[in-house]
mmCIF file of C-alpha atoms in Angstrom:
data_model
loop_
_atom_site.group_PDB
_atom_site.id
_atom_site.type_symbol
_atom_site.label_atom_id
_atom_site.label_comp_id
_atom_site.label_asym_id
_atom_site.label_seq_id
_atom_site.Cartn_x
_atom_site.Cartn_y
_atom_site.Cartn_z
ATOM 1 C CA ASN A 94 0.000 0.000 0.000
ATOM 2 C CA ALA A 95 1.911 3.004 -1.278
ATOM 3 C CA GLY A 96 1.919 6.090 0.865
ATOM 4 C CA VAL A 97 1.304 9.651 -0.239
ATOM 5 C CA MET A 98 3.458 10.481 -3.241
ATOM 6 C CA GLN A 99 4.699 13.874 -4.253
ATOM 7 C CA ASN A 100 6.696 14.901 -7.257
ATOM 8 C CA PRO A 101 9.003 16.335 -8.028
ATOM 9 C CA ARG A 102 10.918 16.050 -4.761
ATOM 10 C CA HIS A 103 13.071 19.017 -5.680
ATOM 11 C CA LEU A 104 12.171 21.800 -8.083
ATOM 12 C CA VAL A 105 14.293 24.742 -9.118
ATOM 13 C CA ARG A 106 12.725 27.659 -10.897
ATOM 14 C CA ARG A 107 13.865 31.132 -11.905
ATOM 15 C CA ARG A 108 11.860 34.147 -10.894
ATOM 16 C CA GLY A 109 8.841 34.577 -13.125
ATOM 17 C CA GLN A 110 8.523 30.918 -14.085
ATOM 18 C CA GLU A 111 5.709 28.588 -13.137
ATOM 19 C CA ALA A 112 5.927 25.767 -10.605
ATOM 20 C CA ARG A 113 3.608 22.765 -10.678
ATOM 21 C CA LEU A 114 3.634 20.448 -7.683
ATOM 22 C CA ARG A 115 1.855 17.117 -7.735
ATOM 23 C CA CYS A 116 0.386 15.049 -4.951
ATOM 24 C CA SER A 117 -1.009 11.540 -5.298
ATOM 25 C CA PRO A 118 -2.950 10.608 -2.184
ATOM 26 C CA MET A 119 -2.998 7.199 -0.617
ATOM 27 C CA LYS A 120 -5.225 4.662 -2.284
ATOM 28 C CA GLY A 121 -8.811 5.192 -1.252
ATOM 29 C CA HIS A 122 -8.222 8.728 0.019
ATOM 30 C CA SER A 123 -10.244 11.471 -1.613
ATOM 31 C CA HIS A 124 -9.251 14.379 0.640
ATOM 32 C CA VAL A 125 -6.051 16.386 0.252
ATOM 33 C CA TYR A 126 -4.495 19.168 2.294
ATOM 34 C CA TRP A 127 -1.570 21.324 1.178
ATOM 35 C CA TYR A 128 0.815 22.920 3.677
ATOM 36 C CA ARG A 129 3.814 25.170 3.167
ATOM 37 C CA GLN A 130 6.899 25.071 5.367
ATOM 38 C CA LEU A 131 9.252 28.015 5.171
ATOM 39 C CA PRO A 132 12.837 27.424 6.301
ATOM 40 C CA GLU A 133 13.036 26.790 10.043
ATOM 41 C CA GLU A 134 9.321 27.344 10.526
ATOM 42 C CA GLY A 135 6.264 25.228 11.160
ATOM 43 C CA LEU A 136 3.813 24.093 8.536
ATOM 44 C CA LYS A 137 1.140 26.530 7.416
ATOM 45 C CA PHE A 138 -2.192 25.367 6.024
ATOM 46 C CA MET A 139 -2.833 26.465 2.466
ATOM 47 C CA VAL A 140 -5.800 24.631 1.013
ATOM 48 C CA TYR A 141 -8.116 21.664 1.532
ATOM 49 C CA LEU A 142 -9.623 19.854 -1.436
ATOM 50 C CA GLN A 143 -11.904 16.971 -2.089
ATOM 51 C CA LYS A 144 -12.215 15.408 -5.492
ATOM 52 C CA GLU A 145 -13.172 18.189 -7.926
ATOM 53 C CA ASN A 146 -13.886 20.648 -5.119
ATOM 54 C CA ILE A 147 -11.961 23.274 -3.199
ATOM 55 C CA ILE A 148 -13.374 23.227 0.318
ATOM 56 C CA ASP A 149 -11.152 25.715 2.136
ATOM 57 C CA GLU A 150 -8.498 27.897 0.513
ATOM 58 C CA SER A 151 -8.177 30.380 3.346
ATOM 59 C CA GLY A 152 -4.411 29.834 3.593
ATOM 60 C CA MET A 153 -3.661 30.398 -0.078
ATOM 61 C CA PRO A 154 -2.158 33.693 -1.206
ATOM 62 C CA LYS A 155 -4.777 35.529 -3.222
ATOM 63 C CA GLU A 156 -2.614 35.860 -6.315
ATOM 64 C CA ARG A 157 -0.415 33.478 -8.297
ATOM 65 C CA PHE A 158 -1.400 30.354 -6.330
ATOM 66 C CA SER A 159 -4.050 27.852 -7.353
ATOM 67 C CA ALA A 160 -4.896 24.265 -6.543
ATOM 68 C CA GLU A 161 -6.994 21.553 -8.052
ATOM 69 C CA PHE A 162 -7.877 17.930 -7.405
ATOM 70 C CA PRO A 163 -9.449 16.520 -10.553
ATOM 71 C CA LYS A 164 -11.626 13.455 -10.742
ATOM 72 C CA GLU A 165 -8.741 11.542 -12.231
ATOM 73 C CA GLY A 166 -5.093 12.100 -11.441
ATOM 74 C CA PRO A 167 -3.121 13.836 -8.736
ATOM 75 C CA SER A 168 -3.815 17.043 -6.921
ATOM 76 C CA ILE A 169 -1.859 19.946 -8.372
ATOM 77 C CA LEU A 170 -0.576 23.047 -6.611
ATOM 78 C CA ARG A 171 0.340 25.662 -9.166
ATOM 79 C CA ILE A 172 2.410 28.753 -8.520
ATOM 80 C CA GLN A 173 2.615 31.271 -11.319
ATOM 81 C CA GLN A 174 5.369 33.862 -11.709
ATOM 82 C CA VAL A 175 7.356 32.533 -8.780
ATOM 83 C CA VAL A 176 9.317 34.880 -6.549
ATOM 84 C CA ARG A 177 12.177 34.138 -4.152
ATOM 85 C CA GLY A 178 9.782 34.226 -1.208
ATOM 86 C CA ASP A 179 8.011 31.167 -2.620
ATOM 87 C CA SER A 180 11.072 29.047 -1.829
ATOM 88 C CA ALA A 181 9.866 26.516 0.717
ATOM 89 C CA ALA A 182 8.931 22.907 1.248
ATOM 90 C CA TYR A 183 5.399 22.122 0.137
ATOM 91 C CA PHE A 184 3.762 19.132 1.769
ATOM 92 C CA CYS A 185 0.507 17.506 0.935
ATOM 93 C CA ALA A 186 -1.382 15.225 3.269
ATOM 94 C CA SER A 187 -4.194 12.888 2.395
ATOM 95 C CA SER A 188 -7.084 11.688 4.468
ATOM 96 C CA PRO A 189 -9.673 8.978 3.909
ATOM 97 C CA ASN A 190 -12.529 11.125 5.136
ATOM 98 C CA GLY A 191 -11.249 14.633 5.740
ATOM 99 C CA GLY A 192 -11.142 14.020 9.446
ATOM 100 C CA ASN A 193 -8.311 13.948 11.927
ATOM 101 C CA GLU A 194 -6.069 11.372 10.278
ATOM 102 C CA GLN A 195 -3.662 12.957 7.828
ATOM 103 C CA PHE A 196 -0.782 11.175 6.177
ATOM 104 C CA PHE A 197 1.952 13.398 4.829
ATOM 105 C CA GLY A 198 3.872 13.024 1.608
ATOM 106 C CA PRO A 199 7.658 13.498 1.393
ATOM 107 C CA GLY A 200 7.290 17.094 0.251
ATOM 108 C CA THR A 201 8.494 19.115 -2.720
ATOM 109 C CA ARG A 202 11.333 21.502 -2.020
ATOM 110 C CA LEU A 203 10.977 24.503 -4.270
ATOM 111 C CA THR A 204 13.943 26.779 -4.795
ATOM 112 C CA VAL A 205 13.469 30.014 -6.685
ATOM 113 C CA LEU A 206 16.657 31.507 -8.052
ATOM 114 C CA GLY B 1365 -8.429 31.894 13.653
ATOM 115 C CA GLU B 1366 -6.479 29.388 15.695
ATOM 116 C CA ASN B 1367 -3.010 30.310 16.974
ATOM 117 C CA VAL B 1368 -0.604 27.735 18.392
ATOM 118 C CA GLU B 1369 2.501 28.685 20.362
ATOM 119 C CA GLN B 1370 5.219 26.119 21.055
ATOM 120 C CA HIS B 1371 8.096 26.193 23.535
ATOM 121 C CA PRO B 1372 10.992 25.768 23.751
ATOM 122 C CA SER B 1373 12.327 26.312 20.247
ATOM 123 C CA THR B 1374 15.379 24.188 21.013
ATOM 124 C CA LEU B 1375 15.886 21.509 23.642
ATOM 125 C CA SER B 1376 19.072 19.662 24.418
ATOM 126 C CA VAL B 1377 19.105 16.645 26.742
ATOM 127 C CA GLN B 1378 21.387 13.781 27.679
ATOM 128 C CA GLU B 1379 20.473 10.291 26.619
ATOM 129 C CA GLY B 1380 18.180 8.737 29.190
ATOM 130 C CA ASP B 1381 16.786 12.064 30.406
ATOM 131 C CA SER B 1382 13.203 13.174 29.866
ATOM 132 C CA ALA B 1383 12.135 15.884 27.420
ATOM 133 C CA VAL B 1384 9.032 18.032 27.673
ATOM 134 C CA ILE B 1385 7.635 20.287 24.954
ATOM 135 C CA LYS B 1386 4.694 22.591 25.615
ATOM 136 C CA CYS B 1387 2.080 24.166 23.391
ATOM 137 C CA THR B 1388 -0.758 26.595 23.946
ATOM 138 C CA TYR B 1389 -3.697 27.222 21.639
ATOM 139 C CA SER B 1390 -6.193 30.020 21.338
ATOM 140 C CA ASP B 1391 -9.403 28.470 19.998
ATOM 141 C CA SER B 1392 -11.317 26.891 22.859
ATOM 142 C CA ALA B 1393 -13.343 24.919 20.290
ATOM 143 C CA SER B 1394 -10.263 23.029 19.042
ATOM 144 C CA ASN B 1395 -10.778 19.334 19.654
ATOM 145 C CA TYR B 1396 -7.832 17.377 18.283
ATOM 146 C CA PHE B 1397 -4.138 17.781 19.059
ATOM 147 C CA PRO B 1398 -1.545 15.724 17.175
ATOM 148 C CA TRP B 1399 2.217 15.723 17.566
ATOM 149 C CA TYR B 1400 4.509 15.215 14.604
ATOM 150 C CA LYS B 1401 8.171 14.283 14.414
ATOM 151 C CA GLN B 1402 10.146 15.530 11.440
ATOM 152 C CA GLU B 1403 13.671 14.370 10.733
ATOM 153 C CA LEU B 1404 15.893 16.496 8.539
ATOM 154 C CA GLY B 1405 14.617 16.538 4.988
ATOM 155 C CA LYS B 1406 11.834 14.067 5.740
ATOM 156 C CA ARG B 1407 8.063 14.198 5.991
ATOM 157 C CA PRO B 1408 6.269 14.955 9.274
ATOM 158 C CA GLN B 1409 5.207 11.735 10.946
ATOM 159 C CA LEU B 1410 2.426 11.459 13.471
ATOM 160 C CA ILE B 1411 3.767 10.097 16.749
ATOM 161 C CA ILE B 1412 0.838 10.587 19.106
ATOM 162 C CA ASP B 1413 -2.423 12.507 19.284
ATOM 163 C CA ILE B 1414 -5.080 13.369 21.816
ATOM 164 C CA ARG B 1415 -8.697 14.373 21.581
ATOM 165 C CA SER B 1416 -10.353 16.997 23.698
ATOM 166 C CA ASN B 1417 -12.360 14.500 25.737
ATOM 167 C CA VAL B 1418 -9.184 12.900 27.083
ATOM 168 C CA GLY B 1419 -6.695 14.367 29.544
ATOM 169 C CA GLU B 1420 -3.721 12.108 28.964
ATOM 170 C CA LYS B 1421 -2.546 9.487 26.533
ATOM 171 C CA LYS B 1422 0.545 7.316 26.640
ATOM 172 C CA ASP B 1423 2.336 5.179 24.082
ATOM 173 C CA GLN B 1424 5.481 3.508 25.406
ATOM 174 C CA ARG B 1425 8.020 6.283 26.028
ATOM 175 C CA ILE B 1426 5.782 9.034 24.703
ATOM 176 C CA ALA B 1427 2.885 10.708 26.481
ATOM 177 C CA VAL B 1428 0.714 13.713 25.814
ATOM 178 C CA THR B 1429 -1.310 15.675 28.356
ATOM 179 C CA LEU B 1430 -4.087 18.139 27.664
ATOM 180 C CA ASN B 1431 -5.465 20.893 29.893
ATOM 181 C CA LYS B 1432 -8.556 22.234 28.175
ATOM 182 C CA THR B 1433 -9.211 24.897 30.781
ATOM 183 C CA ALA B 1434 -5.772 26.407 30.370
ATOM 184 C CA LYS B 1435 -5.690 25.604 26.635
ATOM 185 C CA HIS B 1436 -2.337 23.917 26.688
ATOM 186 C CA PHE B 1437 -0.968 20.499 25.907
ATOM 187 C CA SER B 1438 2.426 18.910 26.340
ATOM 188 C CA LEU B 1439 4.557 16.153 24.891
ATOM 189 C CA HIS B 1440 6.632 14.063 27.284
ATOM 190 C CA ILE B 1441 9.389 11.765 26.077
ATOM 191 C CA THR B 1442 11.023 9.578 28.709
ATOM 192 C CA GLU B 1443 14.307 7.681 28.498
ATOM 193 C CA THR B 1444 15.352 9.682 25.464
ATOM 194 C CA GLN B 1445 17.576 8.091 22.843
ATOM 195 C CA PRO B 1446 19.773 9.686 20.163
ATOM 196 C CA GLU B 1447 17.283 8.594 17.499
ATOM 197 C CA ASP B 1448 14.684 10.820 19.170
ATOM 198 C CA SER B 1449 16.663 13.800 17.854
ATOM 199 C CA ALA B 1450 14.418 15.629 15.380
ATOM 200 C CA VAL B 1451 12.081 18.587 15.085
ATOM 201 C CA TYR B 1452 8.797 18.121 16.897
ATOM 202 C CA PHE B 1453 5.634 19.990 15.974
ATOM 203 C CA CYS B 1454 2.419 20.278 17.894
ATOM 204 C CA ALA B 1455 -0.792 21.096 16.083
ATOM 205 C CA ALA B 1456 -4.417 21.826 16.798
ATOM 206 C CA ARG B 1457 -7.461 21.116 14.710
ATOM 207 C CA ALA B 1458 -9.684 24.123 14.375
ATOM 208 C CA GLY B 1459 -13.025 23.867 16.086
ATOM 209 C CA GLY B 1460 -16.163 24.587 14.156
ATOM 210 C CA THR B 1461 -15.109 22.632 11.071
ATOM 211 C CA SER B 1462 -15.981 19.152 9.995
ATOM 212 C CA TYR B 1463 -12.543 18.584 8.475
ATOM 213 C CA GLY B 1464 -9.022 18.331 9.777
ATOM 214 C CA LYS B 1465 -7.463 21.702 9.035
ATOM 215 C CA LEU B 1466 -4.410 21.835 11.330
ATOM 216 C CA THR B 1467 -2.614 24.829 12.788
ATOM 217 C CA PHE B 1468 0.984 24.003 13.683
ATOM 218 C CA GLY B 1469 3.332 25.346 16.303
ATOM 219 C CA GLN B 1470 6.723 26.698 15.305
ATOM 220 C CA GLY B 1471 8.568 23.502 16.159
ATOM 221 C CA THR B 1472 11.096 22.343 18.754
ATOM 222 C CA ILE B 1473 14.515 21.099 17.739
ATOM 223 C CA LEU B 1474 15.289 18.250 20.126
ATOM 224 C CA THR B 1475 18.876 17.065 20.390
ATOM 225 C CA VAL B 1476 19.657 13.991 22.466
ATOM 226 C CA HIS B 1477 23.347 13.672 23.281
ATOM 227 C CA PRO B 1478 24.735 10.156 23.712
#
């Protein structure tokens, strides 16, 4: 039973480029959370999605960031026109029912040059 | 919204000693409090959790206590070992939601010296 998968594990982008981060939840899980971890800080909630629906995006910056979780395929976190301040580790977590249990993926470490 | 404060930011102990990490939260409606261990460059891993209807929970060398009145909860690790060295995060699930949106503390870097 594979755990939560994220790819790429490391992503380097230049300022102004786009970053696309993918998260494949555990088998049978239809709920995904995205968190951002800045260097030497705790994780900050960004967005909570169920299949084809954004339930809570209160932690997402209003501009340049978007997320989706299509009926088929992984959840995608998209960052347009990246800036240096976007450099961070982005973790997704999946849940079978959106409740307390969350299983984290290995994270994508984004570096913006 | 929920705010979680965690102390200390760094903790250094000798192998075999106990370690205690404390967190406070602001939302009295929060009802679930997990603790995560994160090794360098790795994913956060759930090590223990407690729900608001329980005051204490223990799992081998790890225990968590919750004081709802004071809105604080603590992680206790006994007989520490070098492999316990990691960053530990507390978190609280926001009350008033039906899903598990977590607010994390800032983390505690625990170093266990052999």
